[in-house]
Amino acid sequence: MVLGRSGFKFQNWAQTYGSNPELFFQPTTAEEVKEILDLARQRSKRVKVVGGGHSPSDIVCTDDYMIKMDKMNKVLKVDKKVKQVTVEAGILLSDLNEELTKHGLALSNLGAVSEVAAAGVIGTGTHNTGIQHGILSTQVTSLTMMTASGDILECSESNNAELFQACRLHLGSLGVVLTVTFQCVSSFKLQEIQFASTLSEVLDNLDTHLHASEYFRFLWFPHTENVCVLYQDPTDKPPASSSSWFWDSAVGYYLLELLLWISTFLPNLVPLINRFFFWLLFATRIERVGLSYKIFNYDCRFKQHVQDWSIPIEKTKDALLELKAWLEMNPKVVAHYPVEVRFTRGDDILLSPCYKRDSCYMNIIMYRPYGKDVPLQEYWSEYEAIMKKVGGRPHWAKAHTCVRRDFEKMYPGFLKFCSIREKLDPTGMFLNSYLEKVFY
């Protein structure tokens, strides 16, 4: 019998949300997961599964039962011939990356952070960049999931195909994912080239940039015209890096946090800080080469509030210029750097922000220096208004204010997903306050 622990306190990585579940479980087998769901059903409790806890929202918070799958973290099968790997749902991508490297394999795309669980990555629609590449869920070829009734369902393009298009981005609302099979590629190195540009140049030549690099993204520094362009492309060059503790940590982390903390008392400093750090860390051309996952992953620095919306790719210029113009007309509103802009191929996953369209993700950030909150409501509200105006869809793991009526307009497959969810979980075992706003 799997035992639940009381007194556990959950808090996400950004320390923006937390909860105190009545019981906290760490199952080691599917049988133990079933015991937990049976107990929850008997006691009319809700259940939420947490992965790495990196989502800067309350998507996994609950006062009832919380399951952490970190003890179900094995690599179950590696098929080098078809380049696929099957893993237990609780494995962290950081561990999977190292294991795949031993077999000469890799995931074709990764987000900024690999301290995240396999099931959580697909559950929230984690993405990176590259117009040839979809969100990470598109790399999933099959999965197994336990429903509220304790049944185990196998899903793939050829088996429960309709459910497969729902559970590849499941929001933790359909059941407990037990195993995931990823389509991999041969292990590869990436060369990253960082160089300075301007917002006007990048937006005027966006199509050229999109096709100049396989994994293109750029960082805009609000209150300026400054942009840092990043090209990442496969290479046979040997690993090389010019990174150093002084620039990456002493300056890029500790000095930035101190200056942003000071700016909470003197907000007019923020535009100067944005300019200063662009000149200090991003204005010169830098190249580095490394294994793909080491280049895809990067330091997110310290605690932060984040919004990240997907918009139709053709609306990229309009949306960014409107946000820039609004900040210029409202000089008392400050915005931390960077606004990160990435690009992703369309897909057919029901709740994917890239459903049926190639997309631009526009990520805005406000840091919390030493855990201190900063005024962001005006900036957040205007950004959301612009995103909605151009047909945006919010990243499911990030902060947003959308409710069901918004999602019904945004997602052609939303009602179909709702029907699948209600059939699999008629009593709402896997709901919480976040999901109630989504579905009701």
GROMACS .gro file of C-alpha atoms in nm:
model
  440
    1MET     CA    1   0.000   0.000   0.000
    2VAL     CA    2   0.147   0.336  -0.103
    3LEU     CA    3   0.146   0.585   0.183
    4GLY     CA    4   0.069   0.954   0.152
    5ARG     CA    5   0.260   1.218   0.346
    6SER     CA    6   0.082   1.502   0.524
    7GLY     CA    7   0.233   1.843   0.593
    8PHE     CA    8   0.395   1.874   0.251
    9LYS     CA    9   0.405   2.227   0.111
   10PHE     CA   10   0.433   2.276  -0.264
   11GLN     CA   11   0.580   2.587  -0.422
   12ASN     CA   12   0.670   2.636  -0.786
   13TRP     CA   13   1.020   2.733  -0.899
   14ALA     CA   14   0.931   3.100  -0.944
   15GLN     CA   15   0.774   3.108  -0.594
   16THR     CA   16   0.467   3.273  -0.743
   17TYR     CA   17   0.220   2.996  -0.649
   18GLY     CA   18   0.197   2.724  -0.390
   19SER     CA   19  -0.046   2.495  -0.209
   20ASN     CA   20  -0.072   2.261   0.089
   21PRO     CA   21  -0.201   1.923  -0.032
   22GLU     CA   22  -0.376   1.708   0.227
   23LEU     CA   23  -0.165   1.410   0.118
   24PHE     CA   24   0.148   1.394  -0.096
   25PHE     CA   25   0.237   1.072  -0.282
   26GLN     CA   26   0.546   0.943  -0.465
   27PRO     CA   27   0.439   0.617  -0.630
   28THR     CA   28   0.692   0.375  -0.777
   29THR     CA   29   0.460   0.162  -0.992
   30ALA     CA   30   0.138   0.186  -1.193
   31GLU     CA   31  -0.027  -0.032  -0.928
   32GLU     CA   32   0.051   0.228  -0.663
   33VAL     CA   33  -0.089   0.504  -0.885
   34LYS     CA   34  -0.411   0.302  -0.908
   35GLU     CA   35  -0.423   0.269  -0.528
   36ILE     CA   36  -0.400   0.648  -0.497
   37LEU     CA   37  -0.680   0.704  -0.748
   38ASP     CA   38  -0.896   0.439  -0.579
   39LEU     CA   39  -0.844   0.614  -0.244
   40ALA     CA   40  -0.925   0.953  -0.395
   41ARG     CA   41  -1.242   0.815  -0.551
   42GLN     CA   42  -1.353   0.660  -0.221
   43ARG     CA   43  -1.294   0.983  -0.030
   44SER     CA   44  -1.414   1.222  -0.306
   45LYS     CA   45  -1.074   1.387  -0.332
   46ARG     CA   46  -0.917   1.558  -0.628
   47VAL     CA   47  -0.575   1.461  -0.758
   48LYS     CA   48  -0.302   1.670  -0.923
   49VAL     CA   49   0.025   1.544  -1.065
   50VAL     CA   50   0.333   1.766  -1.038
   51GLY     CA   51   0.651   1.736  -1.243
   52GLY     CA   52   0.952   1.961  -1.202
   53GLY     CA   53   0.740   2.246  -1.064
   54HIS     CA   54   0.871   2.500  -1.317
   55SER     CA   55   0.532   2.624  -1.442
   56PRO     CA   56   0.496   2.988  -1.325
   57SER     CA   57   0.121   2.941  -1.267
   58ASP     CA   58  -0.110   2.750  -1.035
   59ILE     CA   59  -0.179   2.472  -1.289
   60VAL     CA   60  -0.073   2.193  -1.047
   61CYS     CA   61  -0.185   2.342  -0.715
   62THR     CA   62  -0.431   2.149  -0.499
   63ASP     CA   63  -0.548   2.119  -0.139
   64ASP     CA   64  -0.642   1.753  -0.185
   65TYR     CA   65  -0.399   1.486  -0.317
   66MET     CA   66  -0.076   1.562  -0.500
   67ILE     CA   67   0.127   1.300  -0.686
   68LYS     CA   68   0.492   1.352  -0.776
   69MET     CA   69   0.611   1.096  -1.030
   70ASP     CA   70   0.983   1.142  -0.966
   71LYS     CA   71   1.028   0.780  -0.850
   72MET     CA   72   0.882   0.657  -1.180
   73ASN     CA   73   1.178   0.785  -1.379
   74LYS     CA   74   1.325   0.489  -1.569
   75VAL     CA   75   1.424   0.459  -1.932
   76LEU     CA   76   1.220   0.153  -2.035
   77LYS     CA   77   1.333   0.098  -2.393
   78VAL     CA   78   1.574   0.246  -2.646
   79ASP     CA   79   1.519   0.146  -3.008
   80LYS     CA   80   1.822   0.269  -3.201
   81LYS     CA   81   1.687   0.137  -3.531
   82VAL     CA   82   1.380   0.363  -3.536
   83LYS     CA   83   1.542   0.617  -3.299
   84GLN     CA   84   1.272   0.604  -3.033
   85VAL     CA   85   1.289   0.596  -2.655
   86THR     CA   86   1.017   0.492  -2.409
   87VAL     CA   87   1.039   0.635  -2.057
   88GLU     CA   88   0.841   0.650  -1.738
   89ALA     CA   89   0.652   0.978  -1.713
   90GLY     CA   90   0.844   1.115  -1.414
   91ILE     CA   91   1.189   1.116  -1.573
   92LEU     CA   92   1.348   1.460  -1.594
   93LEU     CA   93   1.461   1.564  -1.940
   94SER     CA   94   1.801   1.647  -1.788
   95ASP     CA   95   1.847   1.277  -1.707
   96LEU     CA   96   1.697   1.165  -2.038
   97ASN     CA   97   1.934   1.392  -2.233
   98GLU     CA   98   2.237   1.223  -2.078
   99GLU     CA   99   2.095   0.876  -2.129
  100LEU     CA  100   2.015   0.944  -2.495
  101THR     CA  101   2.368   1.074  -2.553
  102LYS     CA  102   2.506   0.737  -2.438
  103HIS     CA  103   2.304   0.574  -2.717
  104GLY     CA  104   2.399   0.829  -2.982
  105LEU     CA  105   2.051   0.988  -2.979
  106ALA     CA  106   1.894   1.321  -2.888
  107LEU     CA  107   1.562   1.502  -2.886
  108SER     CA  108   1.538   1.725  -3.194
  109ASN     CA  109   1.428   2.026  -2.989
  110LEU     CA  110   1.418   2.126  -2.623
  111GLY     CA  111   1.301   2.419  -2.415
  112ALA     CA  112   1.519   2.646  -2.201
  113VAL     CA  113   1.503   2.415  -1.899
  114SER     CA  114   1.554   2.040  -1.875
  115GLU     CA  115   1.476   2.006  -1.502
  116VAL     CA  116   1.122   1.920  -1.607
  117ALA     CA  117   0.938   1.587  -1.620
  118ALA     CA  118   0.847   1.414  -1.946
  119ALA     CA  119   0.472   1.414  -1.875
  120GLY     CA  120   0.476   1.776  -1.760
  121VAL     CA  121   0.658   1.894  -2.071
  122ILE     CA  122   0.385   1.760  -2.297
  123GLY     CA  123   0.108   1.844  -2.052
  124THR     CA  124   0.163   2.218  -2.077
  125GLY     CA  125   0.283   2.252  -2.436
  126THR     CA  126   0.649   2.332  -2.373
  127HIS     CA  127   0.818   2.473  -2.683
  128ASN     CA  128   1.142   2.615  -2.810
  129THR     CA  129   1.205   2.772  -3.150
  130GLY     CA  130   1.257   2.669  -3.512
  131ILE     CA  131   0.997   2.705  -3.784
  132GLN     CA  132   1.075   2.349  -3.899
  133HIS     CA  133   0.996   2.220  -3.549
  134GLY     CA  134   0.675   2.189  -3.349
  135ILE     CA  135   0.620   2.214  -2.975
  136LEU     CA  136   0.785   1.932  -2.778
  137SER     CA  137   0.460   1.734  -2.777
  138THR     CA  138   0.499   1.676  -3.152
  139GLN     CA  139   0.798   1.451  -3.072
  140VAL     CA  140   0.570   1.208  -2.884
  141THR     CA  141   0.476   0.898  -3.084
  142SER     CA  142   0.276   0.718  -2.813
  143LEU     CA  143   0.193   0.722  -2.443
  144THR     CA  144   0.005   0.528  -2.176
  145MET     CA  145  -0.229   0.696  -1.931
  146MET     CA  146  -0.432   0.586  -1.629
  147THR     CA  147  -0.781   0.733  -1.617
  148ALA     CA  148  -0.985   0.829  -1.309
  149SER     CA  149  -1.144   0.483  -1.314
  150GLY     CA  150  -0.803   0.313  -1.293
  151ASP     CA  151  -0.803   0.189  -1.653
  152ILE     CA  152  -0.481   0.215  -1.855
  153LEU     CA  153  -0.517   0.345  -2.209
  154GLU     CA  154  -0.255   0.326  -2.483
  155CYS     CA  155  -0.260   0.617  -2.728
  156SER     CA  156  -0.087   0.675  -3.060
  157GLU     CA  157  -0.170   0.773  -3.418
  158SER     CA  158  -0.292   0.417  -3.478
  159ASN     CA  159  -0.442   0.341  -3.136
  160ASN     CA  160  -0.700   0.575  -2.979
  161ALA     CA  161  -0.597   0.836  -3.234
  162GLU     CA  162  -0.853   1.099  -3.129
  163LEU     CA  163  -0.751   1.067  -2.765
  164PHE     CA  164  -0.386   1.089  -2.872
  165GLN     CA  165  -0.446   1.435  -3.018
  166ALA     CA  166  -0.591   1.539  -2.683
  167CYS     CA  167  -0.348   1.379  -2.440
  168ARG     CA  168  -0.034   1.508  -2.615
  169LEU     CA  169  -0.127   1.835  -2.445
  170HIS     CA  170  -0.339   1.718  -2.154
  171LEU     CA  171  -0.314   1.994  -1.886
  172GLY     CA  172  -0.314   1.716  -1.627
  173SER     CA  173  -0.689   1.695  -1.682
  174LEU     CA  174  -0.733   1.358  -1.853
  175GLY     CA  175  -0.555   1.116  -1.624
  176VAL     CA  176  -0.210   1.021  -1.496
  177VAL     CA  177   0.045   0.973  -1.774
  178LEU     CA  178   0.254   0.663  -1.701
  179THR     CA  179   0.489   0.626  -1.999
  180VAL     CA  180   0.589   0.837  -2.298
  181THR     CA  181   0.761   0.735  -2.622
  182PHE     CA  182   0.961   1.007  -2.797
  183GLN     CA  183   1.082   1.016  -3.155
  184CYS     CA  184   1.451   1.101  -3.141
  185VAL     CA  185   1.724   1.189  -3.390
  186SER     CA  186   2.092   1.105  -3.403
  187SER     CA  187   2.295   1.292  -3.144
  188PHE     CA  188   2.416   1.627  -3.277
  189LYS     CA  189   2.610   1.939  -3.186
  190LEU     CA  190   2.487   2.295  -3.230
  191GLN     CA  191   2.674   2.610  -3.310
  192GLU     CA  192   2.516   2.918  -3.157
  193ILE     CA  193   2.596   3.259  -3.303
  194GLN     CA  194   2.484   3.566  -3.110
  195PHE     CA  195   2.497   3.909  -3.272
  196ALA     CA  196   2.344   4.252  -3.229
  197SER     CA  197   2.080   4.410  -3.449
  198THR     CA  198   1.783   4.645  -3.425
  199LEU     CA  199   1.414   4.572  -3.393
  200SER     CA  200   1.343   4.743  -3.726
  201GLU     CA  201   1.603   4.537  -3.910
  202VAL     CA  202   1.485   4.205  -3.770
  203LEU     CA  203   1.115   4.271  -3.830
  204ASP     CA  204   1.173   4.406  -4.180
  205ASN     CA  205   1.377   4.096  -4.269
  206LEU     CA  206   1.196   3.838  -4.058
  207ASP     CA  207   1.150   3.584  -4.335
  208THR     CA  208   1.520   3.600  -4.419
  209HIS     CA  209   1.615   3.534  -4.056
  210LEU     CA  210   1.361   3.251  -4.027
  211HIS     CA  211   1.525   3.065  -4.314
  212ALA     CA  212   1.884   3.160  -4.230
  213SER     CA  213   1.897   2.940  -3.920
  214GLU     CA  214   1.721   2.620  -3.814
  215TYR     CA  215   1.666   2.743  -3.457
  216PHE     CA  216   1.633   3.122  -3.486
  217ARG     CA  217   1.513   3.343  -3.204
  218PHE     CA  218   1.572   3.701  -3.096
  219LEU     CA  219   1.565   3.907  -2.779
  220TRP     CA  220   1.426   4.259  -2.781
  221PHE     CA  221   1.526   4.499  -2.503
  222PRO     CA  222   1.221   4.711  -2.411
  223HIS     CA  223   1.266   5.090  -2.399
  224THR     CA  224   1.530   5.055  -2.674
  225GLU     CA  225   1.568   4.955  -3.041
  226ASN     CA  226   1.826   4.695  -2.938
  227VAL     CA  227   1.791   4.332  -3.039
  228CYS     CA  228   2.013   4.030  -2.983
  229VAL     CA  229   1.976   3.770  -3.261
  230LEU     CA  230   2.056   3.405  -3.190
  231TYR     CA  231   2.117   3.149  -3.464
  232GLN     CA  232   2.155   2.783  -3.364
  233ASP     CA  233   2.245   2.526  -3.628
  234PRO     CA  234   2.383   2.171  -3.643
  235THR     CA  235   2.760   2.157  -3.686
  236ASP     CA  236   3.054   1.918  -3.691
  237LYS     CA  237   3.281   2.169  -3.517
  238PRO     CA  238   3.437   2.064  -3.183
  239PRO     CA  239   3.279   2.198  -2.862
  240ALA     CA  240   3.394   2.549  -2.775
  241SER     CA  241   3.267   2.824  -2.549
  242SER     CA  242   3.382   3.165  -2.430
  243SER     CA  243   3.152   3.165  -2.127
  244SER     CA  244   3.295   3.256  -1.789
  245TRP     CA  245   3.171   3.267  -1.431
  246PHE     CA  246   3.240   3.641  -1.410
  247TRP     CA  247   3.024   3.743  -1.708
  248ASP     CA  248   2.757   3.473  -1.681
  249SER     CA  249   2.708   3.475  -1.303
  250ALA     CA  250   2.878   3.772  -1.135
  251VAL     CA  251   2.746   4.017  -1.397
  252GLY     CA  252   2.457   3.840  -1.571
  253TYR     CA  253   2.300   3.715  -1.247
  254TYR     CA  254   2.421   3.884  -0.927
  255LEU     CA  255   2.478   4.236  -1.059
  256LEU     CA  256   2.153   4.227  -1.259
  257GLU     CA  257   1.952   4.113  -0.957
  258LEU     CA  258   2.105   4.388  -0.740
  259LEU     CA  259   2.035   4.660  -0.997
  260LEU     CA  260   1.678   4.542  -1.056
  261TRP     CA  261   1.620   4.540  -0.679
  262ILE     CA  262   1.744   4.900  -0.662
  263SER     CA  263   1.511   4.983  -0.952
  264THR     CA  264   1.210   4.880  -0.743
  265PHE     CA  265   1.275   5.204  -0.553
  266LEU     CA  266   1.385   5.399  -0.863
  267PRO     CA  267   1.180   5.263  -1.158
  268ASN     CA  268   1.334   5.512  -1.401
  269LEU     CA  269   1.651   5.303  -1.382
  270VAL     CA  270   1.496   5.012  -1.576
  271PRO     CA  271   1.547   5.156  -1.928
  272LEU     CA  272   1.908   5.234  -1.834
  273ILE     CA  273   1.957   4.882  -1.699
  274ASN     CA  274   1.819   4.734  -2.021
  275ARG     CA  275   2.059   4.945  -2.229
  276PHE     CA  276   2.353   4.876  -1.998
  277PHE     CA  277   2.314   4.499  -2.005
  278PHE     CA  278   2.263   4.494  -2.380
  279TRP     CA  279   2.592   4.679  -2.422
  280LEU     CA  280   2.764   4.465  -2.158
  281LEU     CA  281   2.652   4.114  -2.258
  282PHE     CA  282   2.471   4.115  -2.592
  283ALA     CA  283   2.620   4.381  -2.820
  284THR     CA  284   2.920   4.178  -2.939
  285ARG     CA  285   2.928   3.871  -3.162
  286ILE     CA  286   2.970   3.550  -2.962
  287GLU     CA  287   2.996   3.192  -3.086
  288ARG     CA  288   2.982   2.865  -2.898
  289VAL     CA  289   2.950   2.498  -2.989
  290GLY     CA  290   2.820   2.213  -2.775
  291LEU     CA  291   2.594   1.910  -2.758
  292SER     CA  292   2.243   2.007  -2.867
  293TYR     CA  293   2.081   1.995  -2.524
  294LYS     CA  294   2.357   2.206  -2.370
  295ILE     CA  295   2.296   2.478  -2.629
  296PHE     CA  296   1.915   2.457  -2.616
  297ASN     CA  297   1.916   2.493  -2.237
  298TYR     CA  298   2.005   2.826  -2.080
  299ASP     CA  299   1.998   2.997  -1.742
  300CYS     CA  300   1.663   3.160  -1.669
  301ARG     CA  301   1.836   3.361  -1.395
  302PHE     CA  302   1.631   3.429  -1.082
  303LYS     CA  303   1.264   3.419  -0.984
  304GLN     CA  304   1.028   3.584  -1.230
  305HIS     CA  305   0.676   3.647  -1.357
  306VAL     CA  306   0.628   3.531  -1.716
  307GLN     CA  307   0.367   3.554  -1.991
  308ASP     CA  308   0.417   3.377  -2.323
  309TRP     CA  309   0.156   3.384  -2.601
  310SER     CA  310   0.150   3.222  -2.942
  311ILE     CA  311   0.028   3.443  -3.227
  312PRO     CA  312  -0.003   3.386  -3.603
  313ILE     CA  313   0.345   3.427  -3.743
  314GLU     CA  314   0.233   3.696  -3.987
  315LYS     CA  315   0.128   3.914  -3.690
  316THR     CA  316   0.477   3.924  -3.534
  317LYS     CA  317   0.572   4.270  -3.660
  318ASP     CA  318   0.236   4.432  -3.583
  319ALA     CA  319   0.225   4.296  -3.228
  320LEU     CA  320   0.582   4.388  -3.134
  321LEU     CA  321   0.560   4.738  -3.278
  322GLU     CA  322   0.231   4.798  -3.098
  323LEU     CA  323   0.383   4.686  -2.766
  324LYS     CA  324   0.687   4.907  -2.825
  325ALA     CA  325   0.469   5.208  -2.913
  326TRP     CA  326   0.255   5.159  -2.602
  327LEU     CA  327   0.561   5.151  -2.376
  328GLU     CA  328   0.688   5.471  -2.540
  329MET     CA  329   0.351   5.642  -2.479
  330ASN     CA  330   0.349   5.523  -2.117
  331PRO     CA  331   0.701   5.602  -1.991
  332LYS     CA  332   0.612   5.536  -1.628
  333VAL     CA  333   0.547   5.169  -1.713
  334VAL     CA  334   0.873   4.976  -1.706
  335ALA     CA  335   0.949   4.642  -1.872
  336HIS     CA  336   1.245   4.420  -1.792
  337TYR     CA  337   1.456   4.267  -2.067
  338PRO     CA  338   1.423   4.052  -2.264
  339VAL     CA  339   1.112   4.010  -2.470
  340GLU     CA  340   1.201   3.671  -2.619
  341VAL     CA  341   1.060   3.596  -2.963
  342ARG     CA  342   1.054   3.238  -3.097
  343PHE     CA  343   0.889   3.056  -3.386
  344THR     CA  344   0.718   2.717  -3.410
  345ARG     CA  345   0.559   2.498  -3.677
  346GLY     CA  346   0.184   2.434  -3.669
  347ASP     CA  347   0.037   2.101  -3.555
  348ASP     CA  348  -0.293   1.917  -3.503
  349ILE     CA  349  -0.289   1.875  -3.123
  350LEU     CA  350  -0.625   1.995  -2.991
  351LEU     CA  351  -0.503   2.237  -2.723
  352SER     CA  352  -0.173   2.331  -2.883
  353PRO     CA  353  -0.124   2.708  -2.910
  354CYS     CA  354   0.013   2.626  -3.257
  355TYR     CA  355  -0.297   2.431  -3.363
  356LYS     CA  356  -0.329   2.451  -3.743
  357ARG     CA  357  -0.092   2.747  -3.779
  358ASP     CA  358   0.277   2.835  -3.784
  359SER     CA  359   0.327   3.060  -3.487
  360CYS     CA  360   0.537   3.323  -3.315
  361TYR     CA  361   0.576   3.301  -2.938
  362MET     CA  362   0.628   3.637  -2.768
  363ASN     CA  363   0.753   3.592  -2.413
  364ILE     CA  364   0.756   3.885  -2.167
  365ILE     CA  365   0.919   3.877  -1.826
  366MET     CA  366   0.932   4.073  -1.502
  367TYR     CA  367   1.198   3.956  -1.258
  368ARG     CA  368   1.147   3.927  -0.883
  369PRO     CA  369   1.485   4.043  -0.744
  370TYR     CA  370   1.550   3.875  -0.409
  371GLY     CA  371   1.191   3.754  -0.427
  372LYS     CA  372   1.047   4.106  -0.430
  373ASP     CA  373   0.741   4.159  -0.649
  374VAL     CA  374   0.743   4.446  -0.896
  375PRO     CA  375   0.451   4.645  -1.043
  376LEU     CA  376   0.343   4.467  -1.360
  377GLN     CA  377  -0.034   4.486  -1.393
  378GLU     CA  378  -0.046   4.767  -1.653
  379TYR     CA  379   0.220   4.601  -1.867
  380TRP     CA  380   0.058   4.258  -1.830
  381SER     CA  381  -0.288   4.386  -1.920
  382GLU     CA  382  -0.174   4.577  -2.230
  383TYR     CA  383   0.034   4.284  -2.351
  384GLU     CA  384  -0.264   4.047  -2.314
  385ALA     CA  385  -0.491   4.293  -2.496
  386ILE     CA  386  -0.247   4.310  -2.789
  387MET     CA  387  -0.211   3.933  -2.797
  388LYS     CA  388  -0.588   3.881  -2.804
  389LYS     CA  389  -0.629   4.144  -3.075
  390VAL     CA  390  -0.393   3.957  -3.311
  391GLY     CA  391  -0.544   3.611  -3.244
  392GLY     CA  392  -0.313   3.500  -2.965
  393ARG     CA  393  -0.328   3.189  -2.748
  394PRO     CA  394  -0.154   3.180  -2.407
  395HIS     CA  395   0.109   2.927  -2.305
  396TRP     CA  396  -0.078   2.693  -2.070
  397ALA     CA  397   0.196   2.688  -1.805
  398LYS     CA  398   0.242   3.065  -1.789
  399ALA     CA  399   0.041   3.343  -1.629
  400HIS     CA  400  -0.275   3.459  -1.809
  401THR     CA  401  -0.629   3.575  -1.728
  402CYS     CA  402  -0.822   3.374  -1.989
  403VAL     CA  403  -1.134   3.172  -1.906
  404ARG     CA  404  -1.351   2.923  -2.095
  405ARG     CA  405  -1.525   3.177  -2.319
  406ASP     CA  406  -1.181   3.293  -2.437
  407PHE     CA  407  -1.060   2.941  -2.512
  408GLU     CA  408  -1.377   2.859  -2.705
  409LYS     CA  409  -1.289   3.144  -2.943
  410MET     CA  410  -0.916   3.069  -2.957
  411TYR     CA  411  -0.918   2.693  -3.010
  412PRO     CA  412  -1.118   2.521  -3.286
  413GLY     CA  413  -1.064   2.191  -3.103
  414PHE     CA  414  -1.153   2.315  -2.754
  415LEU     CA  415  -1.506   2.171  -2.733
  416LYS     CA  416  -1.381   1.839  -2.868
  417PHE     CA  417  -1.118   1.829  -2.594
  418CYS     CA  418  -1.384   1.913  -2.334
  419SER     CA  419  -1.597   1.623  -2.455
  420ILE     CA  420  -1.303   1.382  -2.424
  421ARG     CA  421  -1.217   1.513  -2.078
  422GLU     CA  422  -1.574   1.482  -1.950
  423LYS     CA  423  -1.593   1.125  -2.076
  424LEU     CA  424  -1.263   1.023  -1.912
  425ASP     CA  425  -1.311   1.216  -1.587
  426PRO     CA  426  -1.687   1.266  -1.532
  427THR     CA  427  -1.649   1.352  -1.162
  428GLY     CA  428  -1.368   1.604  -1.212
  429MET     CA  429  -1.105   1.412  -1.014
  430PHE     CA  430  -0.821   1.588  -1.196
  431LEU     CA  431  -0.958   1.943  -1.174
  432ASN     CA  432  -0.837   2.232  -0.958
  433SER     CA  433  -0.910   2.603  -0.945
  434TYR     CA  434  -0.691   2.671  -1.251
  435LEU     CA  435  -0.869   2.410  -1.463
  436GLU     CA  436  -1.214   2.516  -1.344
  437LYS     CA  437  -1.148   2.856  -1.505
  438VAL     CA  438  -1.046   2.676  -1.823
  439PHE     CA  439  -1.341   2.436  -1.847
  440TYR     CA  440  -1.628   2.612  -1.669
   0.00000   0.00000   0.00000
